[in-house]
Amino acid sequence: MSWFHTLPGSSQIYGRMTIWDKYKAINESLKKEFLCVPPYRSVTPQYVCDCYDKLQKEGDCSGNIVLSINLPWERAFQMEYRYKKCDIFKDFIPAIEMALYDYAIGNWVCAYLTLLPMVEALIRKLTEGKIVTNKKRIYMSDYIQCFLDEYENAAKSYYNDTRAPIKEAYLEYLGYILKETLFDNFDSYYTKNYEFVFNRNLTLHKMEGLEDESKVSRNITRIFLLLDIFAEAWMLQDVRLYNSNTLEIDPNSDLDFLVRYKFYVYLYTKAVGPCDIHYVHNALRGSCGWKCSDEEKKSLISQLEMQTELYQKMPL
């Protein structure tokens, strides 16, 4: 069962603070990382308390959030019970499939450049035919504001009790990311001195933010989170659809889910050991802090020649 249906009201105390106090403190700390507590079934009151305890002890709990978003199980869940069930994602499923594949094998730049334009495409889909204006031209800021209004209206009826902080948290997060970060113009973004380049204009028009692959990987996590929240926002417009894909499912007996989940585990595991993408990172680019020596390169050339000969001898 989803945490949205099990999380206690704000009157229940966990230590000296309510669960909602801790929830808000966690989200405030995640703002600098361009993250928030995700809308997952795994986010229980205990999860919130664990994240808060880590925040108090170490000053940062973003690692818990990143892990939750990137887990093969969660990626499979979002694909099977969110993206594939939402009409607005229908045209983008092939692109998401390949981006997930690239992400899992460590081809992060390609995954990121595939996913980044999808944010704008989904916002336009979510607001299609809903913007009323006398302007001759509709700007991206108009689409974003319409999307935020639509989400607030959908969430208002669903989170109409002590769970209202969930709606407020996602509205604040989406407003911050979409208005002040992701779609900000060049000059404005530069003046804010962010630690990361998480901006579609700088990346798609100037190819900035692609040099450090560890930061590219983190940006993919941020895109996953946005897509997951978008899917949640779409489903909240149809409570029956939301409940049937949240409360009334058993992933462990769903063969489609299990095939996808096991495949992602396989890809994640494969990426840890020797694979083609590591040749690119280590031998060709020398990125990620590693670089092959001349002797290692000679050994690699011999291995590649042997593999090529074997492929050439295989019957067509």
XYZ file of C-alpha atoms in Angstrom:
316
model
C 0.000 0.000 0.000
C 1.216 3.489 -0.837
C 2.528 5.750 1.888
C -0.119 8.276 0.820
C -2.694 5.927 2.295
C -0.759 4.871 5.386
C 1.093 7.985 6.523
C -0.306 9.160 9.859
C -1.720 12.607 10.441
C 0.361 15.544 11.596
C -0.848 15.036 15.159
C 1.197 11.850 15.533
C 4.580 12.539 17.106
C 7.868 10.813 16.158
C 10.284 11.911 18.852
C 9.908 15.661 19.356
C 8.628 16.302 15.832
C 5.640 15.247 13.760
C 6.247 13.147 10.679
C 5.341 16.166 8.556
C 7.933 18.326 10.312
C 10.568 15.778 9.354
C 9.186 15.489 5.828
C 9.484 19.242 5.325
C 12.988 19.360 6.842
C 14.153 16.623 4.465
C 12.741 18.414 1.419
C 14.335 21.677 2.480
C 17.733 19.974 2.733
C 17.265 18.333 -0.687
C 16.549 21.628 -2.451
C 20.226 22.364 -3.076
C 20.509 18.954 -4.766
C 17.452 19.668 -6.968
C 15.671 16.690 -5.362
C 12.688 15.995 -3.105
C 11.110 13.021 -1.345
C 9.779 10.882 -4.231
C 6.146 9.744 -4.643
C 6.791 6.026 -4.089
C 5.096 3.189 -2.259
C 8.392 2.597 -0.469
C 8.219 6.022 1.189
C 6.713 5.054 4.536
C 6.788 6.884 7.883
C 9.822 4.766 8.806
C 11.544 5.802 5.566
C 10.981 9.471 6.445
C 12.340 8.933 9.952
C 15.418 7.109 8.637
C 16.157 9.905 6.174
C 15.685 12.514 8.888
C 17.981 10.660 11.289
C 20.682 10.506 8.616
C 20.197 14.202 7.904
C 20.680 15.005 11.585
C 23.750 12.796 11.967
C 25.524 13.449 8.653
C 23.987 16.691 7.404
C 22.823 15.040 4.183
C 20.320 12.335 3.261
C 20.353 12.777 -0.527
C 22.044 9.381 -0.912
C 18.915 7.656 0.415
C 16.744 9.546 -2.071
C 19.031 8.886 -5.047
C 19.137 5.175 -4.211
C 15.333 4.992 -3.978
C 14.898 6.657 -7.373
C 17.502 4.567 -9.207
C 16.736 1.109 -7.817
C 15.993 -1.391 -10.623
C 12.774 -2.316 -8.803
C 11.556 1.301 -8.770
C 12.517 1.914 -12.410
C 10.588 -1.211 -13.390
C 7.603 -0.162 -11.236
C 7.445 3.326 -12.726
C 7.636 1.931 -16.250
C 4.962 -0.749 -15.785
C 2.520 0.992 -13.432
C 3.016 4.663 -14.261
C 4.456 5.502 -17.687
C 2.761 2.675 -19.584
C -0.572 3.438 -17.900
C -0.546 7.188 -18.652
C -1.720 8.332 -22.091
C 0.650 11.300 -22.062
C 3.657 8.960 -21.970
C 2.466 6.738 -24.822
C 4.489 8.419 -27.611
C 7.623 8.566 -25.449
C 7.806 4.945 -24.278
C 10.346 3.876 -26.963
C 12.647 6.778 -26.035
C 12.299 6.062 -22.310
C 13.064 2.379 -22.920
C 16.338 3.192 -24.683
C 17.266 5.889 -22.169
C 16.776 3.418 -19.304
C 18.921 0.890 -21.156
C 21.684 3.455 -21.708
C 21.498 4.575 -18.090
C 21.734 1.008 -16.776
C 24.856 0.194 -18.821
C 26.571 3.465 -17.913
C 26.007 5.344 -21.190
C 24.905 8.366 -19.183
C 25.426 11.181 -21.656
C 23.190 9.536 -24.260
C 20.584 8.678 -21.627
C 20.526 12.258 -20.364
C 20.285 13.837 -23.815
C 17.382 11.500 -24.592
C 15.469 12.239 -21.382
C 16.062 15.985 -21.055
C 13.772 17.153 -23.922
C 11.060 14.855 -22.574
C 10.341 17.194 -19.656
C 9.175 19.979 -21.951
C 7.318 17.543 -24.216
C 5.362 16.150 -21.257
C 4.516 19.582 -19.892
C 3.087 20.499 -23.296
C 1.124 17.239 -23.376
C -0.212 17.749 -19.861
C -1.459 21.255 -20.685
C -2.712 20.604 -24.215
C -5.858 22.670 -24.887
C -5.934 24.034 -21.330
C -4.172 27.390 -21.722
C -6.567 30.307 -22.097
C -4.788 33.482 -23.194
C -5.055 36.489 -25.464
C -1.332 36.423 -26.204
C -0.246 35.949 -29.809
C 2.432 33.572 -28.596
C 2.385 31.075 -25.738
C 5.695 30.936 -23.877
C 7.204 28.063 -21.920
C 6.455 29.938 -18.705
C 2.744 29.812 -19.633
C 2.882 26.039 -20.087
C 4.677 25.618 -16.767
C 2.185 27.762 -14.849
C -0.749 25.926 -16.442
C 0.810 22.590 -15.488
C 1.289 23.718 -11.881
C -2.331 24.915 -11.727
C -3.584 21.626 -13.146
C -1.529 19.623 -10.651
C -2.765 21.714 -7.738
C -6.393 21.192 -8.767
C -5.933 17.425 -9.157
C -3.996 17.033 -5.916
C -6.326 19.283 -3.903
C -9.189 16.789 -3.985
C -6.954 13.771 -3.358
C -4.814 15.208 -0.566
C -7.684 16.946 1.165
C -6.812 15.822 4.694
C -3.699 15.727 6.864
C -1.706 14.703 3.786
C -1.918 18.212 2.337
C 1.855 18.713 2.909
C 2.457 16.223 0.078
C 0.677 18.467 -2.413
C 2.414 21.552 -1.057
C 5.834 19.884 -1.228
C 5.481 18.842 -4.860
C 4.102 22.227 -5.905
C 7.065 23.930 -4.263
C 9.547 21.491 -5.797
C 8.073 21.682 -9.301
C 7.848 25.468 -9.156
C 11.472 25.739 -8.090
C 12.844 23.266 -10.642
C 10.739 24.299 -13.629
C 10.723 28.061 -13.092
C 14.088 28.776 -11.498
C 16.354 25.999 -12.670
C 15.629 23.725 -15.606
C 14.121 26.301 -17.980
C 16.003 29.361 -16.762
C 17.792 31.441 -19.402
C 21.584 31.436 -19.777
C 22.390 34.700 -18.026
C 20.007 34.180 -15.118
C 21.268 30.650 -14.465
C 24.894 31.778 -14.406
C 24.174 34.443 -11.766
C 22.766 31.873 -9.334
C 26.087 30.029 -8.956
C 24.518 26.577 -8.724
C 26.900 23.708 -8.113
C 25.361 21.734 -10.982
C 24.389 22.493 -14.576
C 20.804 21.274 -14.552
C 19.414 23.483 -17.283
C 17.932 22.372 -20.594
C 18.948 25.574 -22.401
C 22.613 25.341 -21.443
C 22.788 21.628 -22.209
C 20.741 21.434 -25.419
C 21.944 24.703 -26.941
C 25.497 24.989 -25.593
C 26.221 21.367 -24.635
C 27.233 22.405 -21.116
C 27.114 20.081 -18.114
C 28.237 16.960 -19.992
C 31.919 16.926 -19.018
C 31.645 15.252 -15.600
C 29.788 11.966 -16.023
C 29.093 11.573 -12.317
C 27.144 14.856 -12.486
C 25.407 13.714 -15.671
C 24.335 10.569 -13.825
C 22.911 12.658 -10.987
C 21.008 14.804 -13.507
C 19.421 11.660 -14.940
C 18.201 10.854 -11.427
C 16.615 14.304 -11.284
C 14.880 13.727 -14.613
C 13.593 10.340 -13.418
C 12.134 12.079 -10.365
C 10.421 14.713 -12.515
C 8.940 12.081 -14.837
C 7.696 10.106 -11.832
C 6.007 13.191 -10.378
C 4.479 14.013 -13.783
C 3.045 10.495 -13.999
C 1.675 10.847 -10.470
C 0.109 14.190 -11.387
C -1.568 12.695 -14.449
C -2.932 9.709 -12.538
C -4.379 11.866 -9.773
C -6.876 13.193 -12.321
C -8.415 9.716 -12.342
C -8.524 8.285 -8.812
C -9.736 4.915 -10.089
C -6.734 4.659 -12.426
C -4.411 5.731 -9.622
C -5.773 3.242 -7.088
C -5.819 0.346 -9.568
C -2.107 0.906 -10.239
C -1.138 1.590 -6.644
C -3.330 -0.295 -4.194
C -4.652 -3.130 -6.356
C -1.433 -4.528 -7.806
C 0.989 -7.272 -6.857
C 4.245 -6.705 -8.773
C 5.719 -9.975 -7.501
C 3.103 -11.960 -9.430
C 3.133 -9.756 -12.549
C 5.255 -11.410 -15.239
C 5.659 -8.204 -17.259
C 7.002 -6.401 -14.208
C 9.257 -9.305 -13.218
C 10.800 -9.602 -16.688
C 11.575 -5.884 -16.717
C 12.879 -5.864 -13.145
C 15.164 -8.865 -13.683
C 16.415 -7.373 -16.952
C 17.335 -4.106 -15.203
C 19.129 -6.019 -12.451
C 21.045 -7.896 -15.138
C 22.028 -4.649 -16.891
C 23.056 -2.942 -13.652
C 25.151 -5.968 -12.689
C 26.721 -6.250 -16.134
C 27.774 -2.599 -16.041
C 29.878 -3.252 -12.924
C 32.244 -5.633 -14.732
C 34.130 -5.381 -18.041
C 31.873 -4.175 -20.849
C 32.062 -2.106 -24.021
C 31.151 1.166 -22.317
C 34.199 0.777 -20.079
C 36.395 0.751 -23.192
C 34.988 4.164 -24.035
C 35.451 5.517 -20.509
C 38.908 4.132 -19.804
C 40.758 3.504 -23.060
C 39.303 6.123 -25.393
C 38.410 8.977 -23.070
C 40.220 8.260 -19.833
C 37.258 9.637 -17.917
C 35.946 8.895 -14.426
C 39.465 9.244 -13.023
C 40.780 6.111 -14.763
C 43.096 5.859 -17.731
C 44.691 2.834 -19.388
C 48.487 2.644 -19.499
C 50.198 1.907 -22.808
C 50.677 -1.732 -21.780
C 46.991 -2.057 -20.907
C 46.081 -0.531 -24.268
C 48.261 -3.068 -26.097
C 46.591 -5.882 -24.167
C 43.187 -4.432 -24.995
C 44.044 -4.261 -28.713
C 44.958 -7.964 -28.652
C 41.691 -8.844 -26.895
C 39.630 -6.850 -29.396
C 41.404 -8.480 -32.341
C 40.696 -11.939 -30.920
C 37.027 -11.090 -30.332
C 36.702 -9.693 -33.856
C 38.209 -12.861 -35.338
C 35.755 -14.994 -33.390
C 32.777 -12.958 -34.631
C 34.032 -13.199 -38.222
C 34.186 -17.005 -37.958
C 30.623 -17.259 -36.685
C 28.105 -18.542 -39.282
C 25.650 -15.924 -40.507
